[in-house]
PDB file of C-alpha atoms in Angstrom:
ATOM      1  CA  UNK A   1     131.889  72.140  85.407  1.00 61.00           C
ATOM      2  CA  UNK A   2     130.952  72.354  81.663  1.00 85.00           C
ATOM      3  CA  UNK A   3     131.393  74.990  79.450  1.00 86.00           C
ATOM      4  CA  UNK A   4     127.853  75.920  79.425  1.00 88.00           C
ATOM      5  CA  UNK A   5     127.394  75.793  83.153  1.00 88.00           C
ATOM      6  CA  UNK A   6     130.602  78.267  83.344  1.00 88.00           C
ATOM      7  CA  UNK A   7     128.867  80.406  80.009  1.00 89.00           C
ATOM      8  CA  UNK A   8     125.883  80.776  82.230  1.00 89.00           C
ATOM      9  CA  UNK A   9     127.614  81.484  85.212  1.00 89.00           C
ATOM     10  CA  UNK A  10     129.752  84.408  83.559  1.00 91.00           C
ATOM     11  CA  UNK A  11     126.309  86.109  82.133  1.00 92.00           C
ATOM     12  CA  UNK A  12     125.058  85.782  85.907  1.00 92.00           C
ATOM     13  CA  UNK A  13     127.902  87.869  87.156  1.00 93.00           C
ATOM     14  CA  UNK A  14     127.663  90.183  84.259  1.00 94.00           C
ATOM     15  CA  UNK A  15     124.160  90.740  84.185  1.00 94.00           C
ATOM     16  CA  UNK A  16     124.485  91.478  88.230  1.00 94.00           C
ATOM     17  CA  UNK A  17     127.532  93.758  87.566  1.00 94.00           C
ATOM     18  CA  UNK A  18     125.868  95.553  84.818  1.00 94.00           C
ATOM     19  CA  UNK A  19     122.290  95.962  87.283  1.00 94.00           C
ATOM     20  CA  UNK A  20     124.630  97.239  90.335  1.00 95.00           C
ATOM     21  CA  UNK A  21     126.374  99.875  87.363  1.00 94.00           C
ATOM     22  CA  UNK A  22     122.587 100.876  86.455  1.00 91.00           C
ATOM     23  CA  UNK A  23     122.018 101.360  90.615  1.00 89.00           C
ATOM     24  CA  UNK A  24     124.859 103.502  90.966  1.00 89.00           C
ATOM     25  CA  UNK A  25     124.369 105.695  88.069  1.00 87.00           C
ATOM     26  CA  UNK A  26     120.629 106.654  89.429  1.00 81.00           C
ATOM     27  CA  UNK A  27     122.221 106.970  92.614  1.00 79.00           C
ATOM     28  CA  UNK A  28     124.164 109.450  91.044  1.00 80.00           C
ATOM     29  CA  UNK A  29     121.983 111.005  89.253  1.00 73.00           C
ATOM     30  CA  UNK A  30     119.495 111.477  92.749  1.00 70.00           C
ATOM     31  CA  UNK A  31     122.139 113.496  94.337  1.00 71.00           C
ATOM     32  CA  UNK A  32     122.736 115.642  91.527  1.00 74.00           C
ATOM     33  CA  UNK A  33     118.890 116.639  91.543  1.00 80.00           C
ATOM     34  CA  UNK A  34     118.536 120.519  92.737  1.00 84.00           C
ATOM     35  CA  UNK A  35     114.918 120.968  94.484  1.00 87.00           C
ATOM     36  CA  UNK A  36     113.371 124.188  92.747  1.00 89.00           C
ATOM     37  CA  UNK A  37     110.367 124.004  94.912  1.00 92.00           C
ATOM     38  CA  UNK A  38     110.092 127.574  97.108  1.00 94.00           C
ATOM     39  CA  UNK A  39     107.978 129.227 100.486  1.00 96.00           C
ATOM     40  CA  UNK A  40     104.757 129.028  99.416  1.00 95.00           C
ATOM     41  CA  UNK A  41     104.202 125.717  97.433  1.00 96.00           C
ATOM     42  CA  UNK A  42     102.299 122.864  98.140  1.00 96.00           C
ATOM     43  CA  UNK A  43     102.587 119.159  98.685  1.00 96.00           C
ATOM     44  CA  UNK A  44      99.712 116.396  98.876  1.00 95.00           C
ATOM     45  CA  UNK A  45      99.715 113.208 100.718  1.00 95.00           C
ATOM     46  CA  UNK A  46      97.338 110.479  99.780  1.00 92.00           C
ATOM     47  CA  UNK A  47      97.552 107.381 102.053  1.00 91.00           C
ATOM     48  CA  UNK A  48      95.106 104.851 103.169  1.00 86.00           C
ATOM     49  CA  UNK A  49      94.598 101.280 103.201  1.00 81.00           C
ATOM     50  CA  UNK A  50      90.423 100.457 102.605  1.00 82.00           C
ATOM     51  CA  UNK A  51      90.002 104.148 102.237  1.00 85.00           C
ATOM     52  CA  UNK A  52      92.286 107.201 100.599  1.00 89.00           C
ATOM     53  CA  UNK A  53      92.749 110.123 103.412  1.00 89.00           C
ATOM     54  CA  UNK A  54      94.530 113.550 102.041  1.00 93.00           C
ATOM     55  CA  UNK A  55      96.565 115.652 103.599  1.00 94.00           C
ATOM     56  CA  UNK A  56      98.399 118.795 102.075  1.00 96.00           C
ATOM     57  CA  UNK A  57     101.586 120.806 103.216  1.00 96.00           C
ATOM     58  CA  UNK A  58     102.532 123.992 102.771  1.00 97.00           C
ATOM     59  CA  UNK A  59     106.604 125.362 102.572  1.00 97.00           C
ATOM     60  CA  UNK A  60     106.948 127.968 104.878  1.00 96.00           C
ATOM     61  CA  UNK A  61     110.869 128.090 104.895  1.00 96.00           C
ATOM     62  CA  UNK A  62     113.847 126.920 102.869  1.00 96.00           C
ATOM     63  CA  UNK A  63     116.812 126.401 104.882  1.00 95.00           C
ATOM     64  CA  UNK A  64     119.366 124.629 102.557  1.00 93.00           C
ATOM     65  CA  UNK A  65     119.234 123.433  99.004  1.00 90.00           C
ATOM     66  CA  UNK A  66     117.832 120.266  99.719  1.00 91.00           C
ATOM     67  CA  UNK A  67     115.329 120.749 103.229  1.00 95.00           C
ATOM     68  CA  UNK A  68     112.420 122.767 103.672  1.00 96.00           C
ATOM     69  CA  UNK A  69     110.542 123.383 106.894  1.00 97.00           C
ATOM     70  CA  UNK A  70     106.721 122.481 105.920  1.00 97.00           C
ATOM     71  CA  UNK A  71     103.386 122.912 107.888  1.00 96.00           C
ATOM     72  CA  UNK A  72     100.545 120.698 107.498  1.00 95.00           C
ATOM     73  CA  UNK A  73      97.184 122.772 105.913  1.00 95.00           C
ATOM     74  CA  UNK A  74      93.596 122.633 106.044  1.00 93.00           C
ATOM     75  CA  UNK A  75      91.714 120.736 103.472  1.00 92.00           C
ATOM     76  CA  UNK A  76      88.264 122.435 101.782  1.00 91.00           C
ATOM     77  CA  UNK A  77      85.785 120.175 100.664  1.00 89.00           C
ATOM     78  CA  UNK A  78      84.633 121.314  97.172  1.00 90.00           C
ATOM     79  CA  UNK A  79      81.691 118.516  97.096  1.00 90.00           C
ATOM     80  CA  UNK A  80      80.355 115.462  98.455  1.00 87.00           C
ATOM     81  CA  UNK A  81      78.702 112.481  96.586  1.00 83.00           C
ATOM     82  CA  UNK A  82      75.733 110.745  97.539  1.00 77.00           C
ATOM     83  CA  UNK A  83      78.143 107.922  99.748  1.00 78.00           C
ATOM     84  CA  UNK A  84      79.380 111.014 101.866  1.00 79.00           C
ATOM     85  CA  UNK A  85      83.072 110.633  99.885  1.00 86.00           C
ATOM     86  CA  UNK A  86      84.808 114.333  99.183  1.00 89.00           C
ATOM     87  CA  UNK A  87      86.450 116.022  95.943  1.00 91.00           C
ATOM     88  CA  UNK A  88      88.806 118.198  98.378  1.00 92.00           C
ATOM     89  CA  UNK A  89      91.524 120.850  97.508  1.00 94.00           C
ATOM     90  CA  UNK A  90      94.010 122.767  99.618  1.00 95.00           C
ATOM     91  CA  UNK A  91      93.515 125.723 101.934  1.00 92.00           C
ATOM     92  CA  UNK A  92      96.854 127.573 101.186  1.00 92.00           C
ATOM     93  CA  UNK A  93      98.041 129.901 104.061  1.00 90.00           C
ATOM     94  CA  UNK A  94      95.359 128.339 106.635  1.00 92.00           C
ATOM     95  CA  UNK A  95      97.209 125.931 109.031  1.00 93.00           C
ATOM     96  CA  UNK A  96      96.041 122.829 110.854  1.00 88.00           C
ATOM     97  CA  UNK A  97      95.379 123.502 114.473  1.00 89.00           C
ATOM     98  CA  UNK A  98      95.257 119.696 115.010  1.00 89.00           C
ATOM     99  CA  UNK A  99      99.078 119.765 113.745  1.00 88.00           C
ATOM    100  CA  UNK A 100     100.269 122.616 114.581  1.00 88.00           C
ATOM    101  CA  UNK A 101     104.297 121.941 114.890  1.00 91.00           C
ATOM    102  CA  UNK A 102     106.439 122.619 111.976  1.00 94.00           C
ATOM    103  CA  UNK A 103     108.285 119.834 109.915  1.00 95.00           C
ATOM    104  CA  UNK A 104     112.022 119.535 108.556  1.00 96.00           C
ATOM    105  CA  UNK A 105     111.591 117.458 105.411  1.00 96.00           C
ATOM    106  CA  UNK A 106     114.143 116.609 102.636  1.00 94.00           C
ATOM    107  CA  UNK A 107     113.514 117.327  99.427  1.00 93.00           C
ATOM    108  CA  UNK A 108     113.961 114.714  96.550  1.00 89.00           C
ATOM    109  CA  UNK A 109     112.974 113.745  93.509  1.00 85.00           C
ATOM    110  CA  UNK A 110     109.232 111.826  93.038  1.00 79.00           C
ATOM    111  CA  UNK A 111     108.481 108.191  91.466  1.00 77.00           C
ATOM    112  CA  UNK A 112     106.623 110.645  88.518  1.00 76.00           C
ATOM    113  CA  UNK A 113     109.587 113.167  88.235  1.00 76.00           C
ATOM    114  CA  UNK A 114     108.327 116.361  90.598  1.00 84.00           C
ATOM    115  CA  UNK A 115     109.393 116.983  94.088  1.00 92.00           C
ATOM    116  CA  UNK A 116     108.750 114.714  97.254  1.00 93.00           C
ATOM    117  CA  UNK A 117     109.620 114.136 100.568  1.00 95.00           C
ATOM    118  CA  UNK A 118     108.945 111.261 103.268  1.00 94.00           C
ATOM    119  CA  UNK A 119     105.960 111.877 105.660  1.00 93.00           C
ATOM    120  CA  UNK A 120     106.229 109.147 107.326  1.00 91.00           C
ATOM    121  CA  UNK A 121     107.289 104.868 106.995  1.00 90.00           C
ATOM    122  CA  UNK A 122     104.097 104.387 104.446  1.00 91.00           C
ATOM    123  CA  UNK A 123     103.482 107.602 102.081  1.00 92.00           C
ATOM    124  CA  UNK A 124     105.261 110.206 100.809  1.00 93.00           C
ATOM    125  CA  UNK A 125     103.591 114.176  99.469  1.00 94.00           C
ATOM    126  CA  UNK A 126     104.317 115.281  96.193  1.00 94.00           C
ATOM    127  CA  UNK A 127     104.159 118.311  95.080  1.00 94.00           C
ATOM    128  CA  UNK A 128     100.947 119.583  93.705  1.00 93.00           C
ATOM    129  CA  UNK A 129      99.034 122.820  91.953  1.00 91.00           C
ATOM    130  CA  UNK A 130      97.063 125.006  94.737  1.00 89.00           C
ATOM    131  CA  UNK A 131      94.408 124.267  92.818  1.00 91.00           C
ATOM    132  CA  UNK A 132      94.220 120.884  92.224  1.00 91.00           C
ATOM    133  CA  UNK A 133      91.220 118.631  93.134  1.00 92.00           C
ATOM    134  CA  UNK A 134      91.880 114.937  94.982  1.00 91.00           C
ATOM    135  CA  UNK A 135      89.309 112.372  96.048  1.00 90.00           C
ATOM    136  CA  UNK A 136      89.377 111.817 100.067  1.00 89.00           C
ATOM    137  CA  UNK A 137      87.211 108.551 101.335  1.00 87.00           C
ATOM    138  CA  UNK A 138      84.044 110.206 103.691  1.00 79.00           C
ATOM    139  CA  UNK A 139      84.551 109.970 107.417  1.00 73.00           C
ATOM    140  CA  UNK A 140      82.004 107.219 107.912  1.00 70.00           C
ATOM    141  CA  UNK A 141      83.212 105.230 104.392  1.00 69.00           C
ATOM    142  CA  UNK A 142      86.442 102.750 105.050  1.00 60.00           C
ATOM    143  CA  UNK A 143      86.994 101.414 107.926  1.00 51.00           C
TER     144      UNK A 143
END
């Protein structure tokens, strides 16, 4: 092989060693992250493929550092527009009868910094201000 082709193979390997360095420092620095969150706050969920469903969870214990044991809440609808879509916010403290059992999540750090966990294989709840405000698709809108 030429020179070049051997230059160009050595900043190949380097720039691979240097990305798998990178990898393994945010590794790192994931299990070094402390979850602050505590009973009481609340996570929101927004999934949805041709239309955005919400769902909010509420901590109701904290086991270890890193779990929590979370319930899924009721959502309030704070208004509707005129294509039947919702502004909705969370009901803290009032608990979905449709899912009633309790969930062991872990805690870890969010794409945007704050607190996650997994829901399930295609979203993940993030934590999120009792108060907040989220658009939710309308029942008959979507699918």
């Amino acid at each position: 092989p030429s020179n070049e082709k051997l230059e160009e193979s050595l900043k190949g390997y380097k720039s691979r060693a240097d990305a798998r360095e990178t990898w393994k420092e945010e590794k790192k620095a994931e299990k070094s992250f402390i979850p602050m969150s505590k009973v009481g706050d609340v996570f929101c969920d927004s999934w949805g493929y041709d239309q955005t469903n919400i769902d909010y969870y509420e901590i109701i214990e904290r086991p270890t550092t890193h779990y929590a044991i979370v319930k899924r809440i009721e959502s309030r609808i704070i208004e509707t527009n005129s294509c039947g879509d919702y502004v909705v916010s969370p009901s803290k403290g009032c608990y979905s009868e449709r899912y009633p059992k309790d969930i062991r999540v872990k805690l870890k750090k969010g794409y945007n910094g704050d607190e996650s966990f997994r829901v399930n294989s295609f979203s993940n709840a993030s934590a999120c201000d009792e108060n907040e405000r989220n658009y939710e698709t309308g029942s008959y809108n979507g699918h």
